[in-house]
mmCIF file of C-alpha atoms in Angstrom:
data_model
loop_
_atom_site.group_PDB
_atom_site.id
_atom_site.type_symbol
_atom_site.label_atom_id
_atom_site.label_comp_id
_atom_site.label_asym_id
_atom_site.label_seq_id
_atom_site.Cartn_x
_atom_site.Cartn_y
_atom_site.Cartn_z
ATOM 1 C CA UNK A 1 -7.814 -19.818 -15.047
ATOM 2 C CA UNK A 2 -9.208 -23.151 -13.928
ATOM 3 C CA UNK A 3 -12.833 -24.098 -14.637
ATOM 4 C CA UNK A 4 -13.466 -23.719 -10.935
ATOM 5 C CA UNK A 5 -12.354 -20.116 -11.243
ATOM 6 C CA UNK A 6 -15.146 -19.256 -13.662
ATOM 7 C CA UNK A 7 -18.283 -17.583 -12.436
ATOM 8 C CA UNK A 8 -17.398 -17.452 -8.745
ATOM 9 C CA UNK A 9 -20.381 -15.101 -8.374
ATOM 10 C CA UNK A 10 -22.971 -17.841 -8.569
ATOM 11 C CA UNK A 11 -25.811 -15.358 -8.970
ATOM 12 C CA UNK A 12 -24.490 -14.443 -12.440
ATOM 13 C CA UNK A 13 -24.795 -16.436 -15.669
ATOM 14 C CA UNK A 14 -22.963 -15.340 -18.818
ATOM 15 C CA UNK A 15 -24.085 -16.290 -22.344
ATOM 16 C CA UNK A 16 -21.614 -15.794 -25.197
ATOM 17 C CA UNK A 17 -22.817 -15.821 -28.816
ATOM 18 C CA UNK A 18 -20.124 -16.530 -31.429
ATOM 19 C CA UNK A 19 -20.021 -16.096 -35.205
ATOM 20 C CA UNK A 20 -17.259 -15.130 -37.641
ATOM 21 C CA UNK A 21 -17.043 -11.345 -37.929
ATOM 22 C CA UNK A 22 -19.265 -10.388 -34.982
ATOM 23 C CA UNK A 23 -21.098 -7.908 -37.161
ATOM 24 C CA UNK A 24 -24.102 -9.955 -38.418
ATOM 25 C CA UNK A 25 -25.240 -13.228 -36.833
ATOM 26 C CA UNK A 26 -23.861 -12.985 -33.305
ATOM 27 C CA UNK A 27 -24.938 -9.348 -32.796
ATOM 28 C CA UNK A 28 -28.452 -10.257 -33.954
ATOM 29 C CA UNK A 29 -28.476 -13.241 -31.601
ATOM 30 C CA UNK A 30 -27.067 -11.264 -28.678
ATOM 31 C CA UNK A 31 -29.561 -8.431 -28.966
ATOM 32 C CA UNK A 32 -32.555 -10.712 -29.674
ATOM 33 C CA UNK A 33 -31.653 -12.739 -26.576
ATOM 34 C CA UNK A 34 -31.558 -9.608 -24.440
ATOM 35 C CA UNK A 35 -34.812 -8.386 -25.959
ATOM 36 C CA UNK A 36 -36.590 -11.698 -25.368
ATOM 37 C CA UNK A 37 -35.380 -11.951 -21.766
ATOM 38 C CA UNK A 38 -36.540 -8.440 -20.971
ATOM 39 C CA UNK A 39 -39.857 -9.047 -22.736
ATOM 40 C CA UNK A 40 -40.505 -12.148 -20.612
ATOM 41 C CA UNK A 41 -39.256 -10.926 -17.251
ATOM 42 C CA UNK A 42 -38.722 -7.188 -17.305
ATOM 43 C CA UNK A 43 -35.355 -5.477 -16.945
ATOM 44 C CA UNK A 44 -34.749 -5.935 -13.225
ATOM 45 C CA UNK A 45 -35.366 -9.695 -13.302
ATOM 46 C CA UNK A 46 -32.637 -10.265 -15.901
ATOM 47 C CA UNK A 47 -29.883 -8.586 -13.873
ATOM 48 C CA UNK A 48 -28.026 -11.853 -13.247
ATOM 49 C CA UNK A 49 -27.911 -12.757 -16.940
ATOM 50 C CA UNK A 50 -25.108 -11.265 -19.020
ATOM 51 C CA UNK A 51 -25.457 -11.689 -22.790
ATOM 52 C CA UNK A 52 -22.576 -10.795 -25.101
ATOM 53 C CA UNK A 53 -20.954 -11.834 -28.379
ATOM 54 C CA UNK A 54 -17.651 -12.114 -30.236
ATOM 55 C CA UNK A 55 -16.290 -13.359 -33.563
ATOM 56 C CA UNK A 56 -13.662 -15.946 -34.421
ATOM 57 C CA UNK A 57 -12.399 -13.411 -36.967
ATOM 58 C CA UNK A 58 -14.055 -10.545 -35.167
ATOM 59 C CA UNK A 59 -13.997 -7.058 -36.634
ATOM 60 C CA UNK A 60 -12.696 -5.441 -33.464
ATOM 61 C CA UNK A 61 -14.447 -2.130 -32.821
ATOM 62 C CA UNK A 62 -16.573 -2.349 -35.978
ATOM 63 C CA UNK A 63 -20.237 -1.366 -35.968
ATOM 64 C CA UNK A 64 -22.975 -3.884 -36.574
ATOM 65 C CA UNK A 65 -23.880 -4.344 -40.234
ATOM 66 C CA UNK A 66 -26.694 -1.983 -41.226
ATOM 67 C CA UNK A 67 -28.899 -4.857 -42.380
ATOM 68 C CA UNK A 68 -28.397 -6.607 -39.047
ATOM 69 C CA UNK A 69 -29.500 -3.460 -37.236
ATOM 70 C CA UNK A 70 -32.534 -3.268 -39.526
ATOM 71 C CA UNK A 71 -33.481 -6.835 -38.611
ATOM 72 C CA UNK A 72 -33.284 -5.978 -34.921
ATOM 73 C CA UNK A 73 -35.518 -2.973 -35.516
ATOM 74 C CA UNK A 74 -38.076 -5.305 -37.104
ATOM 75 C CA UNK A 75 -38.224 -7.203 -33.800
ATOM 76 C CA UNK A 76 -38.257 -4.058 -31.677
ATOM 77 C CA UNK A 77 -34.812 -4.925 -30.292
ATOM 78 C CA UNK A 78 -32.107 -2.392 -29.470
ATOM 79 C CA UNK A 79 -29.112 -2.274 -31.842
ATOM 80 C CA UNK A 80 -27.490 0.811 -30.312
ATOM 81 C CA UNK A 81 -24.019 0.961 -28.840
ATOM 82 C CA UNK A 82 -22.746 -2.250 -30.410
ATOM 83 C CA UNK A 83 -19.075 -2.724 -31.352
ATOM 84 C CA UNK A 84 -17.541 -5.906 -32.740
ATOM 85 C CA UNK A 85 -15.063 -7.994 -30.761
ATOM 86 C CA UNK A 86 -12.535 -10.659 -31.652
ATOM 87 C CA UNK A 87 -13.050 -13.848 -29.642
ATOM 88 C CA UNK A 88 -10.453 -14.071 -26.863
ATOM 89 C CA UNK A 89 -9.585 -16.718 -24.299
ATOM 90 C CA UNK A 90 -11.013 -14.551 -21.539
ATOM 91 C CA UNK A 91 -14.434 -14.513 -23.231
ATOM 92 C CA UNK A 92 -14.558 -18.320 -23.287
ATOM 93 C CA UNK A 93 -13.212 -18.608 -19.742
ATOM 94 C CA UNK A 94 -15.938 -16.321 -18.365
ATOM 95 C CA UNK A 95 -18.827 -17.823 -20.333
ATOM 96 C CA UNK A 96 -21.240 -20.243 -18.682
ATOM 97 C CA UNK A 97 -22.853 -21.028 -22.051
ATOM 98 C CA UNK A 98 -21.388 -20.506 -25.524
ATOM 99 C CA UNK A 99 -23.809 -20.601 -28.454
ATOM 100 C CA UNK A 100 -22.264 -20.542 -31.919
ATOM 101 C CA UNK A 101 -23.695 -19.925 -35.377
ATOM 102 C CA UNK A 102 -22.127 -23.041 -36.933
ATOM 103 C CA UNK A 103 -20.401 -26.307 -36.085
ATOM 104 C CA UNK A 104 -17.092 -24.849 -37.277
ATOM 105 C CA UNK A 105 -17.433 -22.024 -34.757
ATOM 106 C CA UNK A 106 -18.242 -24.574 -32.055
ATOM 107 C CA UNK A 107 -15.111 -26.547 -32.928
ATOM 108 C CA UNK A 108 -12.996 -23.386 -32.827
ATOM 109 C CA UNK A 109 -14.289 -22.451 -29.384
ATOM 110 C CA UNK A 110 -13.721 -25.954 -28.016
ATOM 111 C CA UNK A 111 -10.203 -26.026 -29.503
ATOM 112 C CA UNK A 112 -9.327 -23.009 -27.355
ATOM 113 C CA UNK A 113 -9.547 -25.253 -24.277
ATOM 114 C CA UNK A 114 -10.757 -23.907 -20.939
ATOM 115 C CA UNK A 115 -13.015 -26.965 -20.462
ATOM 116 C CA UNK A 116 -15.411 -25.386 -22.949
ATOM 117 C CA UNK A 117 -16.744 -28.601 -24.489
ATOM 118 C CA UNK A 118 -19.613 -29.212 -22.090
ATOM 119 C CA UNK A 119 -20.898 -25.637 -22.302
ATOM 120 C CA UNK A 120 -20.466 -24.945 -26.026
ATOM 121 C CA UNK A 121 -23.199 -25.723 -28.562
ATOM 122 C CA UNK A 122 -24.427 -24.371 -31.843
ATOM 123 C CA UNK A 123 -27.556 -22.307 -31.267
ATOM 124 C CA UNK A 124 -29.775 -24.735 -33.164
ATOM 125 C CA UNK A 125 -28.194 -27.736 -31.461
ATOM 126 C CA UNK A 126 -28.908 -26.234 -28.053
ATOM 127 C CA UNK A 127 -32.487 -25.505 -29.106
ATOM 128 C CA UNK A 128 -32.995 -29.127 -30.146
ATOM 129 C CA UNK A 129 -31.660 -30.401 -26.835
ATOM 130 C CA UNK A 130 -33.607 -27.884 -24.748
ATOM 131 C CA UNK A 131 -36.870 -28.967 -26.399
ATOM 132 C CA UNK A 132 -36.269 -32.467 -24.989
ATOM 133 C CA UNK A 133 -35.754 -31.286 -21.405
ATOM 134 C CA UNK A 134 -38.702 -31.383 -19.030
ATOM 135 C CA UNK A 135 -38.817 -27.898 -17.452
ATOM 136 C CA UNK A 136 -40.161 -29.483 -14.271
ATOM 137 C CA UNK A 137 -36.716 -31.034 -13.756
ATOM 138 C CA UNK A 138 -35.055 -27.591 -13.622
ATOM 139 C CA UNK A 139 -34.667 -25.548 -10.432
ATOM 140 C CA UNK A 140 -37.501 -23.058 -9.905
ATOM 141 C CA UNK A 141 -36.846 -19.406 -10.585
ATOM 142 C CA UNK A 142 -37.054 -18.824 -6.826
ATOM 143 C CA UNK A 143 -33.639 -20.513 -6.660
ATOM 144 C CA UNK A 144 -32.270 -17.863 -9.014
ATOM 145 C CA UNK A 145 -31.950 -17.551 -12.763
ATOM 146 C CA UNK A 146 -28.290 -18.579 -12.725
ATOM 147 C CA UNK A 147 -28.990 -21.875 -10.943
ATOM 148 C CA UNK A 148 -31.757 -22.688 -13.415
ATOM 149 C CA UNK A 149 -29.534 -21.769 -16.380
ATOM 150 C CA UNK A 150 -26.621 -23.914 -15.169
ATOM 151 C CA UNK A 151 -28.947 -26.874 -14.692
ATOM 152 C CA UNK A 152 -30.271 -26.373 -18.230
ATOM 153 C CA UNK A 153 -26.744 -26.454 -19.679
ATOM 154 C CA UNK A 154 -25.877 -29.626 -17.742
ATOM 155 C CA UNK A 155 -29.069 -31.320 -18.916
ATOM 156 C CA UNK A 156 -28.426 -30.340 -22.528
ATOM 157 C CA UNK A 157 -24.836 -31.606 -22.388
ATOM 158 C CA UNK A 158 -26.065 -34.948 -21.029
ATOM 159 C CA UNK A 159 -28.464 -35.326 -23.972
ATOM 160 C CA UNK A 160 -26.016 -34.367 -26.702
ATOM 161 C CA UNK A 161 -24.955 -37.899 -27.633
ATOM 162 C CA UNK A 162 -28.561 -39.094 -27.776
ATOM 163 C CA UNK A 163 -30.289 -36.437 -29.853
ATOM 164 C CA UNK A 164 -28.331 -36.077 -33.058
ATOM 165 C CA UNK A 165 -29.014 -33.544 -35.806
ATOM 166 C CA UNK A 166 -31.351 -34.847 -38.521
ATOM 167 C CA UNK A 167 -29.007 -33.493 -41.217
ATOM 168 C CA UNK A 168 -25.567 -31.926 -41.557
ATOM 169 C CA UNK A 169 -27.171 -28.535 -42.167
ATOM 170 C CA UNK A 170 -29.676 -28.644 -39.319
ATOM 171 C CA UNK A 171 -27.372 -27.029 -36.758
ATOM 172 C CA UNK A 172 -26.114 -24.205 -38.981
ATOM 173 C CA UNK A 173 -27.087 -20.542 -39.153
ATOM 174 C CA UNK A 174 -25.727 -19.354 -42.495
ATOM 175 C CA UNK A 175 -23.780 -16.136 -42.908
ATOM 176 C CA UNK A 176 -25.799 -13.278 -44.418
ATOM 177 C CA UNK A 177 -22.764 -10.966 -44.745
ATOM 178 C CA UNK A 178 -23.063 -9.048 -48.013
ATOM 179 C CA UNK A 179 -26.527 -10.443 -48.747
ATOM 180 C CA UNK A 180 -29.665 -8.364 -49.337
ATOM 181 C CA UNK A 181 -31.964 -7.400 -46.491
ATOM 182 C CA UNK A 182 -34.425 -10.165 -47.411
ATOM 183 C CA UNK A 183 -31.820 -12.821 -46.581
ATOM 184 C CA UNK A 184 -30.886 -11.006 -43.370
ATOM 185 C CA UNK A 185 -34.541 -11.074 -42.371
ATOM 186 C CA UNK A 186 -34.777 -14.817 -43.030
ATOM 187 C CA UNK A 187 -31.714 -15.360 -40.835
ATOM 188 C CA UNK A 188 -33.238 -13.124 -38.179
ATOM 189 C CA UNK A 189 -36.380 -15.238 -38.225
ATOM 190 C CA UNK A 190 -34.292 -18.432 -37.907
ATOM 191 C CA UNK A 191 -32.419 -17.024 -34.938
ATOM 192 C CA UNK A 192 -35.578 -15.757 -33.243
ATOM 193 C CA UNK A 193 -37.293 -19.131 -33.644
ATOM 194 C CA UNK A 194 -34.260 -20.949 -32.281
ATOM 195 C CA UNK A 195 -34.032 -18.622 -29.286
ATOM 196 C CA UNK A 196 -37.698 -18.900 -28.310
ATOM 197 C CA UNK A 197 -37.574 -22.323 -26.568
ATOM 198 C CA UNK A 198 -34.217 -21.473 -25.003
ATOM 199 C CA UNK A 199 -35.523 -18.274 -23.415
ATOM 200 C CA UNK A 200 -38.695 -20.071 -22.348
ATOM 201 C CA UNK A 201 -36.620 -22.747 -20.607
ATOM 202 C CA UNK A 202 -34.410 -20.146 -18.940
ATOM 203 C CA UNK A 203 -37.255 -17.994 -17.688
ATOM 204 C CA UNK A 204 -40.153 -20.398 -17.346
ATOM 205 C CA UNK A 205 -42.233 -17.814 -19.239
ATOM 206 C CA UNK A 206 -43.578 -18.297 -22.756
ATOM 207 C CA UNK A 207 -43.467 -15.516 -25.314
ATOM 208 C CA UNK A 208 -46.384 -13.154 -25.572
ATOM 209 C CA UNK A 209 -48.180 -13.706 -28.879
#
Protein backbone atom coordinates (compact mmCIF):
# COMPACT_ATOMS: atom_id res chain seq x y z
CA UNK A 1 0.00 0.00 0.00
CA UNK A 2 1.31 3.44 -0.86
CA UNK A 3 1.75 6.10 1.84
CA UNK A 4 -1.17 7.91 0.28
CA UNK A 5 -3.28 4.85 0.96
CA UNK A 6 -2.78 5.10 4.71
CA UNK A 7 -5.41 6.69 6.88
CA UNK A 8 -7.85 7.65 4.13
CA UNK A 9 -10.34 8.34 6.93
CA UNK A 10 -8.79 11.64 7.93
CA UNK A 11 -10.83 11.82 11.13
CA UNK A 12 -8.84 8.87 12.53
CA UNK A 13 -5.29 8.87 13.91
CA UNK A 14 -3.56 5.61 14.82
CA UNK A 15 -0.70 5.38 17.35
CA UNK A 16 1.38 2.19 17.41
CA UNK A 17 3.63 1.41 20.38
CA UNK A 18 6.45 -1.08 19.70
CA UNK A 19 8.74 -3.07 21.99
CA UNK A 20 10.26 -6.55 21.76
CA UNK A 21 7.84 -9.13 23.15
CA UNK A 22 4.72 -6.95 23.39
CA UNK A 23 4.10 -8.21 26.89
CA UNK A 24 5.81 -5.53 29.06
CA UNK A 25 6.80 -2.09 27.77
CA UNK A 26 4.50 -1.60 24.79
CA UNK A 27 1.38 -2.88 26.60
CA UNK A 28 2.12 -0.52 29.50
CA UNK A 29 2.61 2.35 27.05
CA UNK A 30 -0.50 1.50 25.04
CA UNK A 31 -2.79 1.29 28.05
CA UNK A 32 -1.29 4.35 29.81
CA UNK A 33 -1.80 6.35 26.60
CA UNK A 34 -5.44 5.31 26.43
CA UNK A 35 -5.91 6.05 30.12
CA UNK A 36 -4.33 9.50 29.86
CA UNK A 37 -6.37 10.44 26.78
CA UNK A 38 -9.61 9.41 28.44
CA UNK A 39 -8.63 11.19 31.66
CA UNK A 40 -8.03 14.44 29.76
CA UNK A 41 -10.94 14.35 27.33
CA UNK A 42 -13.43 11.70 28.33
CA UNK A 43 -14.21 8.59 26.31
CA UNK A 44 -16.31 10.10 23.53
CA UNK A 45 -13.73 12.77 22.65
CA UNK A 46 -11.02 10.17 21.98
CA UNK A 47 -13.05 8.22 19.41
CA UNK A 48 -10.81 9.27 16.51
CA UNK A 49 -7.63 8.12 18.25
CA UNK A 50 -6.71 4.45 17.98
CA UNK A 51 -3.91 3.28 20.28
CA UNK A 52 -2.39 -0.18 19.87
CA UNK A 53 0.90 -2.05 20.23
CA UNK A 54 3.01 -4.88 18.81
CA UNK A 55 6.42 -6.48 19.32
CA UNK A 56 9.35 -7.01 16.97
CA UNK A 57 9.55 -10.51 18.47
CA UNK A 58 5.98 -10.37 19.66
CA UNK A 59 4.54 -13.18 21.74
CA UNK A 60 1.49 -13.63 19.53
CA UNK A 61 -1.62 -14.22 21.63
CA UNK A 62 0.27 -14.07 24.94
CA UNK A 63 -1.15 -12.24 27.95
CA UNK A 64 0.50 -9.17 29.37
CA UNK A 65 3.14 -9.90 32.00
CA UNK A 66 1.60 -9.92 35.48
CA UNK A 67 3.98 -7.22 36.71
CA UNK A 68 3.03 -5.02 33.76
CA UNK A 69 -0.63 -5.41 34.65
CA UNK A 70 0.20 -4.53 38.26
CA UNK A 71 1.90 -1.33 37.11
CA UNK A 72 -1.19 -0.36 35.12
CA UNK A 73 -3.33 -0.98 38.19
CA UNK A 74 -1.11 1.43 40.12
CA UNK A 75 -2.06 4.13 37.61
CA UNK A 76 -5.73 3.17 37.53
CA UNK A 77 -5.39 2.03 33.91
CA UNK A 78 -7.20 -0.93 32.39
CA UNK A 79 -5.07 -4.02 31.65
CA UNK A 80 -7.97 -6.30 30.70
CA UNK A 81 -8.40 -8.04 27.38
CA UNK A 82 -4.82 -7.61 26.20
CA UNK A 83 -3.12 -10.16 23.92
CA UNK A 84 0.37 -9.84 22.46
CA UNK A 85 0.98 -9.33 18.74
CA UNK A 86 3.96 -9.76 16.46
CA UNK A 87 4.73 -6.59 14.50
CA UNK A 88 3.50 -6.95 10.91
CA UNK A 89 3.78 -4.78 7.82
CA UNK A 90 0.09 -3.95 8.03
CA UNK A 91 0.55 -2.46 11.51
CA UNK A 92 3.24 -0.08 10.25
CA UNK A 93 1.29 0.76 7.10
CA UNK A 94 -1.79 1.77 9.10
CA UNK A 95 0.04 3.73 11.80
CA UNK A 96 0.14 7.52 11.71
CA UNK A 97 2.68 7.58 14.56
CA UNK A 98 4.97 4.77 15.72
CA UNK A 99 6.56 5.14 19.15
CA UNK A 100 9.18 2.57 20.08
CA UNK A 101 10.83 1.62 23.36
CA UNK A 102 14.39 1.80 22.00
CA UNK A 103 16.45 3.02 19.06
CA UNK A 104 16.89 -0.57 17.89
CA UNK A 105 13.11 -0.96 17.69
CA UNK A 106 12.91 2.31 15.77
CA UNK A 107 15.51 1.07 13.29
CA UNK A 108 13.63 -2.21 12.85
CA UNK A 109 10.37 -0.42 12.11
CA UNK A 110 12.01 1.95 9.63
CA UNK A 111 13.77 -0.98 7.92
CA UNK A 112 10.35 -2.46 7.13
CA UNK A 113 9.79 0.41 4.67
CA UNK A 114 6.32 1.85 4.09
CA UNK A 115 7.71 5.41 4.34
CA UNK A 116 7.82 4.94 8.10
CA UNK A 117 10.87 7.10 8.80
CA UNK A 118 9.10 10.42 9.25
CA UNK A 119 6.48 9.00 11.61
CA UNK A 120 8.61 6.65 13.73
CA UNK A 121 10.36 7.82 16.91
CA UNK A 122 11.40 6.36 20.21
CA UNK A 123 8.94 7.42 22.89
CA UNK A 124 11.51 9.53 24.73
CA UNK A 125 12.77 11.07 21.49
CA UNK A 126 9.25 12.12 20.57
CA UNK A 127 8.75 13.57 24.04
CA UNK A 128 11.91 15.66 23.70
CA UNK A 129 10.81 17.01 20.33
CA UNK A 130 7.23 17.68 21.44
CA UNK A 131 8.48 19.76 24.38
CA UNK A 132 10.10 22.12 21.85
CA UNK A 133 6.92 22.64 19.81
CA UNK A 134 4.79 25.68 20.52
CA UNK A 135 1.24 24.33 20.95
CA UNK A 136 -0.09 27.58 19.49
CA UNK A 137 1.33 26.47 16.13
CA UNK A 138 -0.86 23.34 16.10
CA UNK A 139 -4.40 23.24 14.70
CA UNK A 140 -7.06 23.82 17.35
CA UNK A 141 -9.04 20.86 18.60
CA UNK A 142 -12.06 22.29 16.77
CA UNK A 143 -10.31 21.14 13.58
CA UNK A 144 -10.30 17.59 14.93
CA UNK A 145 -7.90 15.54 17.00
CA UNK A 146 -6.48 13.77 13.95
CA UNK A 147 -5.52 17.03 12.21
CA UNK A 148 -3.80 18.26 15.37
CA UNK A 149 -1.99 14.93 15.82
CA UNK A 150 -0.73 14.85 12.22
CA UNK A 151 0.57 18.40 12.55
CA UNK A 152 2.37 17.42 15.76
CA UNK A 153 4.11 14.50 14.02
CA UNK A 154 5.19 16.72 11.11
CA UNK A 155 6.56 19.34 13.49
CA UNK A 156 8.46 16.73 15.49
CA UNK A 157 9.96 15.20 12.35
CA UNK A 158 11.15 18.64 11.23
CA UNK A 159 12.95 19.16 14.55
CA UNK A 160 14.62 15.76 14.72
CA UNK A 161 17.95 16.81 13.21
CA UNK A 162 18.18 19.86 15.47
CA UNK A 163 17.39 18.46 18.90
CA UNK A 164 19.71 15.54 19.49
CA UNK A 165 19.66 13.24 22.51
CA UNK A 166 21.97 14.39 25.32
CA UNK A 167 23.32 10.83 25.69
CA UNK A 168 23.13 7.46 23.96
CA UNK A 169 20.84 6.18 26.71
CA UNK A 170 18.48 9.15 26.83
CA UNK A 171 16.05 7.77 24.25
CA UNK A 172 15.83 4.24 25.66
CA UNK A 173 13.17 2.57 27.80
CA UNK A 174 14.89 -0.52 29.20
CA UNK A 175 13.28 -3.95 29.20
CA UNK A 176 11.91 -5.02 32.59
CA UNK A 177 11.10 -8.58 31.42
CA UNK A 178 11.92 -10.98 34.24
CA UNK A 179 12.72 -8.17 36.68
CA UNK A 180 11.04 -7.63 40.05
CA UNK A 181 7.97 -5.45 40.41
CA UNK A 182 10.06 -2.54 41.73
CA UNK A 183 11.88 -2.28 38.38
CA UNK A 184 8.59 -2.59 36.49
CA UNK A 185 7.24 0.30 38.53
CA UNK A 186 10.28 2.45 37.73
CA UNK A 187 9.76 1.73 34.03
CA UNK A 188 6.08 2.53 34.39
CA UNK A 189 6.98 5.88 35.93
CA UNK A 190 9.42 6.59 33.07
CA UNK A 191 6.77 5.79 30.49
CA UNK A 192 4.10 7.85 32.25
CA UNK A 193 6.41 10.86 32.50
CA UNK A 194 7.36 10.57 28.84
CA UNK A 195 3.72 10.32 27.77
CA UNK A 196 2.53 13.33 29.76
CA UNK A 197 3.78 16.10 27.41
CA UNK A 198 2.77 14.06 24.37
CA UNK A 199 -0.82 13.66 25.55
CA UNK A 200 -0.91 17.32 26.57
CA UNK A 201 0.19 18.35 23.08
CA UNK A 202 -2.34 16.04 21.45
CA UNK A 203 -5.27 17.15 23.56
CA UNK A 204 -4.38 20.68 24.59
CA UNK A 205 -5.32 19.64 28.15
CA UNK A 206 -2.84 19.28 31.00
CA UNK A 207 -3.03 16.39 33.43
CA UNK A 208 -5.09 16.76 36.55
CA UNK A 209 -2.80 16.83 39.59
